[in-house]
């Protein structure tokens, strides 16, 4: 069993498991952290960005004037940082470690881990199966389509490429170069790629058992993190592997985590723990509401860069209660995204994927989420973008939820440019996967307040260690980053994962041989063959029988059938030869220990009378003096030394076999 790691980030997994001749990809996440190397794409012309000075390497002589000219257009400097002035490019999973066209199955655990799917299905020759829950597929579509619309609304005349050339790339500043592989960067896919990729997805439900080529059985189990998110159980007849990624044991809107089927596995593959190990989600919600209230009461505006799905559902619910209790019910709240309307609509449709309290509301009947009521009474106003009706409805002070959390494209870029130079305004980062200082870098110097309130309900290190203890896996496999404290908190030795035996770790580009060996395979016996078996009792309660048949292997299933009988040839006909023409019935199997007294008596009955028996530490030696022959009898073996007298050897062998039991 081998495991390939194709991603750099433990919370953006893309792993490939090879087991029983089946190649299974576990998630296909997209690295959006590469976009922080690029300048934002403003929806309207930004004079500030247009005036940024060019940057070229100063310590390396570049004789090619065309290269220098291109670099002046591609690289811009802002507040001491260098950025690429080009459509932002994303980081795809490693594609040089193995041939991705050989992948048989892709298992997707959440809508955040499906974003790289078009790059795999459309550009690698992939021809396998893809399994995901319906909410994962639909919300994944929304995130992908939002990404496409954000980038296509502000088209650039050309993409920068000179800065990626090896001779130039090594001269770039460390913050632009470190941790970046230019070969893994890609421009965003298009709507056609999304539609084609998602048309290949087969929708599944929780606890639904799926057969993969007869070799494996896979089953999705609720992970408790977001609507439709799941862990995966992969098992054969004798091996059991669990993949636990982006799970939560907290009580939020999704169904709770289903742990029982994950117990006692041979291998537990763990990924997607909390990005904010020291931030409690409840305290972050309180801090979010507190900063929001202070800002709007002082006449300022609040921008919340967010995805159109996920934690934003809980934020709307929490915010509605807070505004009611704070006397701010008239505060305008806007949700601006091309996918905002469809995201809110789908969240109410997927009632069966929600926790019990949300499901029960459907039968009242009520909408599972508060945001439906907020929309109806116009306390939450939803718009696809800042153009059109939004302009006439827009009032300040207000709260705006808008994409994209990276602040490199989308409507959030417009609000950052519009509100960034006022101290009265605040931008609150709630998405845990976004390093907010990196997101803000191209907007410096910034007057507006920036607050980091990451709301991450995924497993903490303490919770993950408890789950490892409760599930009792034989082996644990996890990202290398999880066995050392976070770089920002090196003294927190409690923020690590532990297991006994010590866990096996992986990082991008590594291939692991997992410590599990296949020892058995299940074989079915046909009723005809089973009825022909004649068991022999070798001791009380134990019977054995020899089995002779033809083994048929088809679709990774094995069936032992009776040997076909040879047809008898009629007069003047020749017998046809087939695969079993040379088959001869098996000889009986002998077992048991040789009783020396009985053996000597049988020898005398067969005319061998001059017999001398000598005891040895390991057994007996029988000397046939007249025949000049020795018979050495030990536990588990018998040897006949008769100096080339083959007839005598065969005679003695036959006498010996009569002393043993047969089946």
Short mmCIF file of N, CA and C in Angstrom, two decimals, residues 95-164:
data_model
loop_
_atom_site.label_atom_id
_atom_site.label_comp_id
_atom_site.label_asym_id
_atom_site.label_seq_id
_atom_site.Cartn_x
_atom_site.Cartn_y
_atom_site.Cartn_z
N UNK A 95 1.74 17.29 -10.23
CA UNK A 95 1.35 16.43 -11.35
C UNK A 95 2.51 15.63 -11.93
N UNK A 96 3.69 15.70 -11.30
CA UNK A 96 4.83 14.97 -11.82
C UNK A 96 5.19 13.73 -11.01
N UNK A 97 4.46 13.49 -9.91
CA UNK A 97 4.79 12.38 -9.03
C UNK A 97 4.25 11.05 -9.56
N UNK A 98 3.10 11.10 -10.20
CA UNK A 98 2.53 9.90 -10.83
C UNK A 98 1.61 10.35 -11.95
N UNK A 99 1.29 9.45 -12.83
CA UNK A 99 0.42 9.73 -13.97
C UNK A 99 -1.02 9.81 -13.47
N UNK A 100 -1.59 11.01 -13.47
CA UNK A 100 -2.93 11.20 -12.92
C UNK A 100 -4.01 10.54 -13.78
N UNK A 101 -3.67 10.16 -15.01
CA UNK A 101 -4.66 9.45 -15.83
C UNK A 101 -4.90 8.04 -15.31
N UNK A 102 -4.02 7.56 -14.42
CA UNK A 102 -4.18 6.21 -13.86
C UNK A 102 -5.06 6.20 -12.62
N UNK A 103 -5.50 7.37 -12.16
CA UNK A 103 -6.37 7.43 -10.98
C UNK A 103 -7.73 6.81 -11.33
N UNK A 104 -8.18 5.87 -10.51
CA UNK A 104 -9.45 5.18 -10.76
C UNK A 104 -10.63 5.88 -10.11
N UNK A 105 -10.42 6.44 -8.91
CA UNK A 105 -11.52 7.02 -8.13
C UNK A 105 -11.03 8.28 -7.44
N UNK A 106 -11.87 9.32 -7.40
CA UNK A 106 -11.61 10.52 -6.62
C UNK A 106 -12.71 10.63 -5.56
N UNK A 107 -12.30 10.74 -4.30
CA UNK A 107 -13.24 10.90 -3.18
C UNK A 107 -13.10 12.32 -2.65
N UNK A 108 -14.20 13.06 -2.61
CA UNK A 108 -14.18 14.47 -2.18
C UNK A 108 -14.85 14.58 -0.82
N UNK A 109 -14.19 15.24 0.13
CA UNK A 109 -14.70 15.30 1.49
C UNK A 109 -15.50 16.56 1.81
N UNK A 110 -15.27 17.67 1.10
CA UNK A 110 -16.04 18.90 1.35
C UNK A 110 -15.94 19.81 0.13
N UNK A 111 -16.81 20.84 0.11
CA UNK A 111 -16.83 21.73 -1.06
C UNK A 111 -15.55 22.54 -1.19
N UNK A 112 -14.78 22.69 -0.12
CA UNK A 112 -13.53 23.43 -0.19
C UNK A 112 -12.40 22.57 -0.77
N UNK A 113 -12.63 21.27 -0.87
CA UNK A 113 -11.58 20.35 -1.34
C UNK A 113 -11.86 19.80 -2.73
N UNK A 114 -12.68 20.51 -3.51
CA UNK A 114 -13.04 20.05 -4.85
C UNK A 114 -12.58 21.03 -5.92
N UNK A 115 -11.98 22.14 -5.51
CA UNK A 115 -11.73 23.25 -6.44
C UNK A 115 -10.72 22.92 -7.54
N UNK A 116 -9.85 21.94 -7.33
CA UNK A 116 -8.86 21.58 -8.37
C UNK A 116 -9.38 20.52 -9.32
N UNK A 117 -10.63 20.09 -9.15
CA UNK A 117 -11.15 18.98 -9.96
C UNK A 117 -11.05 19.23 -11.47
N UNK A 118 -11.41 20.42 -12.00
CA UNK A 118 -11.31 20.61 -13.46
C UNK A 118 -9.90 20.43 -14.01
N UNK A 119 -8.88 20.80 -13.24
CA UNK A 119 -7.51 20.62 -13.73
C UNK A 119 -7.16 19.14 -13.89
N UNK A 120 -7.76 18.28 -13.06
CA UNK A 120 -7.46 16.85 -13.10
C UNK A 120 -8.30 16.15 -14.15
N UNK A 121 -9.61 16.43 -14.18
CA UNK A 121 -10.49 15.70 -15.09
C UNK A 121 -10.35 16.15 -16.54
N UNK A 122 -9.97 17.40 -16.77
CA UNK A 122 -9.97 17.94 -18.13
C UNK A 122 -8.60 18.00 -18.79
N UNK A 123 -7.53 17.87 -18.02
CA UNK A 123 -6.20 18.12 -18.59
C UNK A 123 -5.18 17.01 -18.31
N UNK A 124 -5.63 15.87 -17.78
CA UNK A 124 -4.66 14.80 -17.47
C UNK A 124 -5.00 13.47 -18.13
N UNK A 125 -6.12 13.38 -18.83
CA UNK A 125 -6.55 12.11 -19.37
C UNK A 125 -7.30 11.26 -18.38
N UNK A 126 -7.73 11.85 -17.28
CA UNK A 126 -8.48 11.11 -16.24
C UNK A 126 -9.76 10.53 -16.83
N UNK A 127 -10.03 9.27 -16.46
CA UNK A 127 -11.22 8.60 -16.98
C UNK A 127 -11.86 7.73 -15.90
N UNK A 128 -11.73 8.14 -14.64
CA UNK A 128 -12.23 7.34 -13.53
C UNK A 128 -13.57 7.84 -13.02
N UNK A 129 -13.86 7.45 -11.77
CA UNK A 129 -15.10 7.83 -11.12
C UNK A 129 -14.83 8.89 -10.05
N UNK A 130 -15.83 9.75 -9.80
CA UNK A 130 -15.73 10.79 -8.78
C UNK A 130 -16.95 10.67 -7.88
N UNK A 131 -16.71 10.60 -6.57
CA UNK A 131 -17.81 10.49 -5.61
C UNK A 131 -17.81 11.70 -4.68
N UNK A 132 -18.99 12.29 -4.49
CA UNK A 132 -19.16 13.41 -3.56
C UNK A 132 -20.62 13.48 -3.16
N UNK A 133 -20.90 14.07 -2.01
CA UNK A 133 -22.29 14.29 -1.61
C UNK A 133 -22.88 15.42 -2.45
N UNK A 134 -24.20 15.50 -2.49
CA UNK A 134 -24.84 16.53 -3.31
C UNK A 134 -24.50 17.95 -2.83
N UNK A 135 -24.55 18.26 -1.51
CA UNK A 135 -24.14 19.61 -1.09
C UNK A 135 -22.70 19.94 -1.47
N UNK A 136 -21.80 18.95 -1.37
CA UNK A 136 -20.41 19.20 -1.74
C UNK A 136 -20.29 19.56 -3.21
N UNK A 137 -21.00 18.84 -4.07
CA UNK A 137 -20.94 19.11 -5.51
C UNK A 137 -21.55 20.47 -5.84
N UNK A 138 -22.71 20.79 -5.25
CA UNK A 138 -23.39 22.04 -5.58
C UNK A 138 -22.65 23.25 -5.03
N UNK A 139 -22.22 23.17 -3.77
CA UNK A 139 -21.50 24.30 -3.18
C UNK A 139 -20.10 24.42 -3.76
N UNK A 140 -19.51 23.30 -4.14
CA UNK A 140 -18.23 23.36 -4.84
C UNK A 140 -18.39 24.06 -6.18
N UNK A 141 -19.49 23.78 -6.88
CA UNK A 141 -19.78 24.48 -8.14
C UNK A 141 -19.88 25.98 -7.90
N UNK A 142 -20.56 26.37 -6.83
CA UNK A 142 -20.71 27.80 -6.53
C UNK A 142 -19.36 28.47 -6.31
N UNK A 143 -18.48 27.82 -5.54
CA UNK A 143 -17.16 28.41 -5.30
C UNK A 143 -16.35 28.51 -6.59
N UNK A 144 -16.44 27.47 -7.44
CA UNK A 144 -15.69 27.49 -8.70
C UNK A 144 -16.24 28.55 -9.65
N UNK A 145 -17.56 28.63 -9.76
CA UNK A 145 -18.16 29.62 -10.66
C UNK A 145 -17.89 31.04 -10.15
N UNK A 146 -17.91 31.24 -8.84
CA UNK A 146 -17.58 32.56 -8.30
C UNK A 146 -16.15 32.93 -8.65
N UNK A 147 -15.24 31.97 -8.53
CA UNK A 147 -13.83 32.21 -8.87
C UNK A 147 -13.70 32.63 -10.33
N UNK A 148 -14.41 31.93 -11.21
CA UNK A 148 -14.35 32.25 -12.64
C UNK A 148 -14.92 33.63 -12.92
N UNK A 149 -16.08 33.93 -12.34
CA UNK A 149 -16.70 35.23 -12.60
C UNK A 149 -15.87 36.38 -12.05
N UNK A 150 -15.26 36.18 -10.88
CA UNK A 150 -14.41 37.23 -10.31
C UNK A 150 -13.24 37.55 -11.24
N UNK A 151 -12.61 36.51 -11.80
CA UNK A 151 -11.43 36.74 -12.64
C UNK A 151 -11.80 37.21 -14.04
N UNK A 152 -12.96 36.74 -14.56
CA UNK A 152 -13.33 37.12 -15.93
C UNK A 152 -13.98 38.50 -16.01
N UNK A 153 -14.47 39.01 -14.88
CA UNK A 153 -15.08 40.35 -14.91
C UNK A 153 -14.04 41.44 -15.12
N UNK A 154 -12.79 41.15 -14.75
CA UNK A 154 -11.72 42.14 -14.90
C UNK A 154 -10.61 41.51 -15.74
N UNK A 155 -10.83 41.38 -17.03
CA UNK A 155 -9.82 40.70 -17.87
C UNK A 155 -8.56 41.54 -18.04
N UNK A 156 -7.42 40.91 -17.97
CA UNK A 156 -6.14 41.55 -18.26
C UNK A 156 -5.78 41.26 -19.72
N UNK A 157 -5.05 42.18 -20.32
CA UNK A 157 -4.71 41.99 -21.73
C UNK A 157 -3.80 40.79 -21.94
N UNK A 158 -2.92 40.50 -20.97
CA UNK A 158 -2.03 39.35 -21.11
C UNK A 158 -1.56 38.90 -19.73
N UNK A 159 -1.15 37.64 -19.65
CA UNK A 159 -0.64 37.08 -18.40
C UNK A 159 0.87 37.25 -18.36
N UNK A 160 1.40 37.57 -17.17
CA UNK A 160 2.84 37.73 -17.01
C UNK A 160 3.53 36.37 -17.03
N UNK A 161 4.65 36.28 -17.69
CA UNK A 161 5.37 35.01 -17.76
C UNK A 161 6.88 35.16 -17.62
N UNK A 162 7.44 36.34 -17.91
CA UNK A 162 8.89 36.52 -17.84
C UNK A 162 9.43 36.30 -16.44
N UNK A 163 8.66 36.70 -15.42
CA UNK A 163 9.14 36.60 -14.04
C UNK A 163 9.32 35.14 -13.60
N UNK A 164 8.69 34.20 -14.33
CA UNK A 164 8.80 32.78 -13.97
C UNK A 164 10.05 32.12 -14.54
#
